[in-house]
mmCIF file of C-alpha atoms in Angstrom:
data_model
loop_
_atom_site.group_PDB
_atom_site.id
_atom_site.type_symbol
_atom_site.label_atom_id
_atom_site.label_comp_id
_atom_site.label_asym_id
_atom_site.label_seq_id
_atom_site.Cartn_x
_atom_site.Cartn_y
_atom_site.Cartn_z
ATOM 1 C CA UNK E 1 232.128 129.001 43.331
ATOM 2 C CA UNK E 2 230.584 128.248 39.828
ATOM 3 C CA UNK E 3 230.800 124.396 40.190
ATOM 4 C CA UNK E 4 227.044 124.417 41.262
ATOM 5 C CA UNK E 5 226.338 125.553 37.624
ATOM 6 C CA UNK E 6 227.068 122.129 36.671
ATOM 7 C CA UNK E 7 224.202 121.006 38.572
ATOM 8 C CA UNK E 8 221.722 122.400 36.255
ATOM 9 C CA UNK E 9 221.999 119.617 34.037
ATOM 10 C CA UNK E 10 220.574 117.433 36.425
ATOM 11 C CA UNK E 11 217.442 119.591 37.267
ATOM 12 C CA UNK E 12 218.973 121.019 40.330
ATOM 13 C CA UNK E 13 218.566 124.775 39.163
ATOM 14 C CA UNK E 14 217.572 125.668 42.677
ATOM 15 C CA UNK E 15 220.936 124.280 44.017
ATOM 16 C CA UNK E 16 222.637 126.318 41.463
ATOM 17 C CA UNK E 17 220.760 129.430 42.418
ATOM 18 C CA UNK E 18 221.540 129.175 46.060
ATOM 19 C CA UNK E 19 223.539 132.214 47.285
ATOM 20 C CA UNK E 20 227.468 131.785 48.462
ATOM 21 C CA UNK E 21 226.940 131.801 52.250
ATOM 22 C CA UNK E 22 230.328 132.671 53.536
ATOM 23 C CA UNK E 23 228.824 133.199 57.216
ATOM 24 C CA UNK E 24 228.117 129.477 57.228
ATOM 25 C CA UNK E 25 231.653 128.847 56.809
ATOM 26 C CA UNK E 26 233.225 131.425 58.857
ATOM 27 C CA UNK E 27 230.642 130.884 61.910
ATOM 28 C CA UNK E 28 231.364 127.110 61.470
ATOM 29 C CA UNK E 29 235.035 127.339 61.764
ATOM 30 C CA UNK E 30 235.877 125.321 64.685
ATOM 31 C CA UNK E 31 239.195 124.198 66.697
ATOM 32 C CA UNK E 32 238.967 120.766 64.780
ATOM 33 C CA UNK E 33 238.502 121.799 61.064
ATOM 34 C CA UNK E 34 240.368 122.171 57.888
ATOM 35 C CA UNK E 35 239.801 124.571 55.015
ATOM 36 C CA UNK E 36 241.884 123.793 51.886
ATOM 37 C CA UNK E 37 242.293 126.252 48.874
ATOM 38 C CA UNK E 38 243.663 125.460 45.779
ATOM 39 C CA UNK E 39 244.931 127.997 43.724
ATOM 40 C CA UNK E 40 246.205 128.501 39.880
ATOM 41 C CA UNK E 41 249.610 129.666 39.009
ATOM 42 C CA UNK E 42 248.662 133.198 39.598
ATOM 43 C CA UNK E 43 247.387 132.214 43.159
ATOM 44 C CA UNK E 44 243.904 132.685 42.542
ATOM 45 C CA UNK E 45 241.336 130.321 44.076
ATOM 46 C CA UNK E 46 240.082 127.690 42.116
ATOM 47 C CA UNK E 47 238.657 125.287 44.412
ATOM 48 C CA UNK E 48 238.275 124.358 48.083
ATOM 49 C CA UNK E 49 237.531 121.442 50.685
ATOM 50 C CA UNK E 50 236.022 122.145 54.026
ATOM 51 C CA UNK E 51 236.015 119.422 56.552
ATOM 52 C CA UNK E 52 234.975 119.497 60.167
ATOM 53 C CA UNK E 53 234.383 117.264 63.330
ATOM 54 C CA UNK E 54 230.699 115.865 63.520
ATOM 55 C CA UNK E 55 229.642 112.832 65.563
ATOM 56 C CA UNK E 56 233.380 112.135 66.905
ATOM 57 C CA UNK E 57 234.297 111.873 63.114
ATOM 58 C CA UNK E 58 235.628 113.859 60.035
ATOM 59 C CA UNK E 59 232.802 114.988 57.809
ATOM 60 C CA UNK E 60 233.631 116.666 54.577
ATOM 61 C CA UNK E 61 231.099 119.614 54.379
ATOM 62 C CA UNK E 62 231.910 120.662 50.955
ATOM 63 C CA UNK E 63 234.477 120.466 47.830
ATOM 64 C CA UNK E 64 234.138 122.572 45.082
ATOM 65 C CA UNK E 65 236.207 123.235 41.844
ATOM 66 C CA UNK E 66 235.653 125.777 39.223
ATOM 67 C CA UNK E 67 234.092 124.395 36.334
ATOM 68 C CA UNK E 68 236.896 125.152 33.846
ATOM 69 C CA UNK E 69 239.250 123.468 36.261
ATOM 70 C CA UNK E 70 237.156 120.379 36.550
ATOM 71 C CA UNK E 71 238.584 116.782 35.403
ATOM 72 C CA UNK E 72 242.084 117.647 36.021
ATOM 73 C CA UNK E 73 242.652 115.898 39.325
ATOM 74 C CA UNK E 74 242.113 119.020 41.665
ATOM 75 C CA UNK E 75 238.896 117.471 43.389
ATOM 76 C CA UNK E 76 240.802 114.042 43.957
ATOM 77 C CA UNK E 77 244.014 116.224 45.220
ATOM 78 C CA UNK E 78 241.694 118.138 47.407
ATOM 79 C CA UNK E 79 239.820 114.983 48.715
ATOM 80 C CA UNK E 80 243.339 113.150 49.365
ATOM 81 C CA UNK E 81 244.331 115.847 51.550
ATOM 82 C CA UNK E 82 241.195 115.941 53.552
ATOM 83 C CA UNK E 83 241.471 112.315 54.174
ATOM 84 C CA UNK E 84 245.165 112.841 55.380
ATOM 85 C CA UNK E 85 244.247 115.620 57.597
ATOM 86 C CA UNK E 86 241.492 113.499 58.965
ATOM 87 C CA UNK E 87 243.826 110.746 59.477
ATOM 88 C CA UNK E 88 246.298 112.815 61.227
ATOM 89 C CA UNK E 89 243.584 114.057 63.565
ATOM 90 C CA UNK E 90 243.072 110.484 64.798
ATOM 91 C CA UNK E 91 239.656 110.082 62.975
ATOM 92 C CA UNK E 92 238.620 106.621 61.959
ATOM 93 C CA UNK E 93 236.133 107.682 59.415
ATOM 94 C CA UNK E 94 235.226 110.578 57.074
ATOM 95 C CA UNK E 95 231.623 110.913 56.057
ATOM 96 C CA UNK E 96 230.042 113.180 53.454
ATOM 97 C CA UNK E 97 226.345 114.086 51.790
ATOM 98 C CA UNK E 98 226.009 114.027 48.240
ATOM 99 C CA UNK E 99 223.692 113.383 45.044
ATOM 100 C CA UNK E 100 223.436 109.681 44.559
ATOM 101 C CA UNK E 101 223.278 109.465 40.651
ATOM 102 C CA UNK E 102 225.346 112.544 39.539
ATOM 103 C CA UNK E 103 228.322 111.399 38.129
ATOM 104 C CA UNK E 104 230.791 113.725 39.826
ATOM 105 C CA UNK E 105 228.950 112.993 43.221
ATOM 106 C CA UNK E 106 228.244 109.545 44.757
ATOM 107 C CA UNK E 107 230.108 107.498 41.633
ATOM 108 C CA UNK E 108 232.966 109.722 42.051
ATOM 109 C CA UNK E 109 233.284 109.061 45.714
ATOM 110 C CA UNK E 110 232.555 105.513 45.367
ATOM 111 C CA UNK E 111 235.751 105.171 43.050
ATOM 112 C CA UNK E 112 237.669 106.714 45.816
ATOM 113 C CA UNK E 113 236.550 104.123 48.364
ATOM 114 C CA UNK E 114 233.581 105.721 49.885
ATOM 115 C CA UNK E 115 230.580 103.525 50.716
ATOM 116 C CA UNK E 116 226.734 104.566 50.951
ATOM 117 C CA UNK E 117 225.033 104.049 54.304
ATOM 118 C CA UNK E 118 221.986 105.018 56.264
ATOM 119 C CA UNK E 119 223.097 106.754 59.426
ATOM 120 C CA UNK E 120 221.694 105.621 62.784
ATOM 121 C CA UNK E 121 220.914 107.456 66.115
ATOM 122 C CA UNK E 122 224.424 107.200 66.777
ATOM 123 C CA UNK E 123 225.030 110.036 64.024
ATOM 124 C CA UNK E 124 222.865 112.749 65.582
ATOM 125 C CA UNK E 125 224.877 115.338 63.609
ATOM 126 C CA UNK E 126 224.739 113.713 60.329
ATOM 127 C CA UNK E 127 221.333 113.292 60.602
ATOM 128 C CA UNK E 128 220.653 116.994 61.223
ATOM 129 C CA UNK E 129 222.729 117.812 58.231
ATOM 130 C CA UNK E 130 220.182 115.670 56.254
ATOM 131 C CA UNK E 131 217.234 117.259 57.736
ATOM 132 C CA UNK E 132 218.888 120.939 57.141
ATOM 133 C CA UNK E 133 219.482 119.620 53.314
ATOM 134 C CA UNK E 134 215.732 118.831 53.082
ATOM 135 C CA UNK E 135 214.528 121.846 54.367
ATOM 136 C CA UNK E 136 216.663 123.846 51.771
ATOM 137 C CA UNK E 137 215.189 121.909 49.135
ATOM 138 C CA UNK E 138 218.313 119.871 47.994
ATOM 139 C CA UNK E 139 216.580 116.750 47.706
ATOM 140 C CA UNK E 140 215.072 117.336 44.414
ATOM 141 C CA UNK E 141 217.460 114.571 43.168
ATOM 142 C CA UNK E 142 218.251 111.576 45.587
ATOM 143 C CA UNK E 143 220.996 112.358 48.203
ATOM 144 C CA UNK E 144 222.976 109.668 50.396
ATOM 145 C CA UNK E 145 225.350 109.728 53.342
ATOM 146 C CA UNK E 146 228.633 107.917 52.448
ATOM 147 C CA UNK E 147 231.537 107.171 54.602
ATOM 148 C CA UNK E 148 235.099 105.806 54.165
ATOM 149 C CA UNK E 149 237.298 104.023 56.768
ATOM 150 C CA UNK E 150 240.425 105.839 57.066
#
């Protein structure tokens, strides 16, 4: 999706230039996961959310909306449906990692009831995700872990 292009304004050209890796999603599709796709009136994909189970809780791996459809509530709808799915699956929390100061990242999630936290050893998969993000060079801007109690 072209949503990564919006990160260029924040000095994250390296993230915007990352290739789309569909294998990461198809290989990662597990029994307990959710892939939501938002479509336009012509049934063309305009956004998605991918949630999976890690550390015994739901984890929002990614949410993305095409730039021309941003700020129309599509991301909020995808997030709300992701949270509903997680609740319906019996999860108590949903986690994510995101950029701390980019307005459509952590500030957006905070407005939706998420809280920044530092994962402990009780969150080994989340700690591994953060290590992978650092190895990929995603930390040019500060990143945080967040959670919401469902």
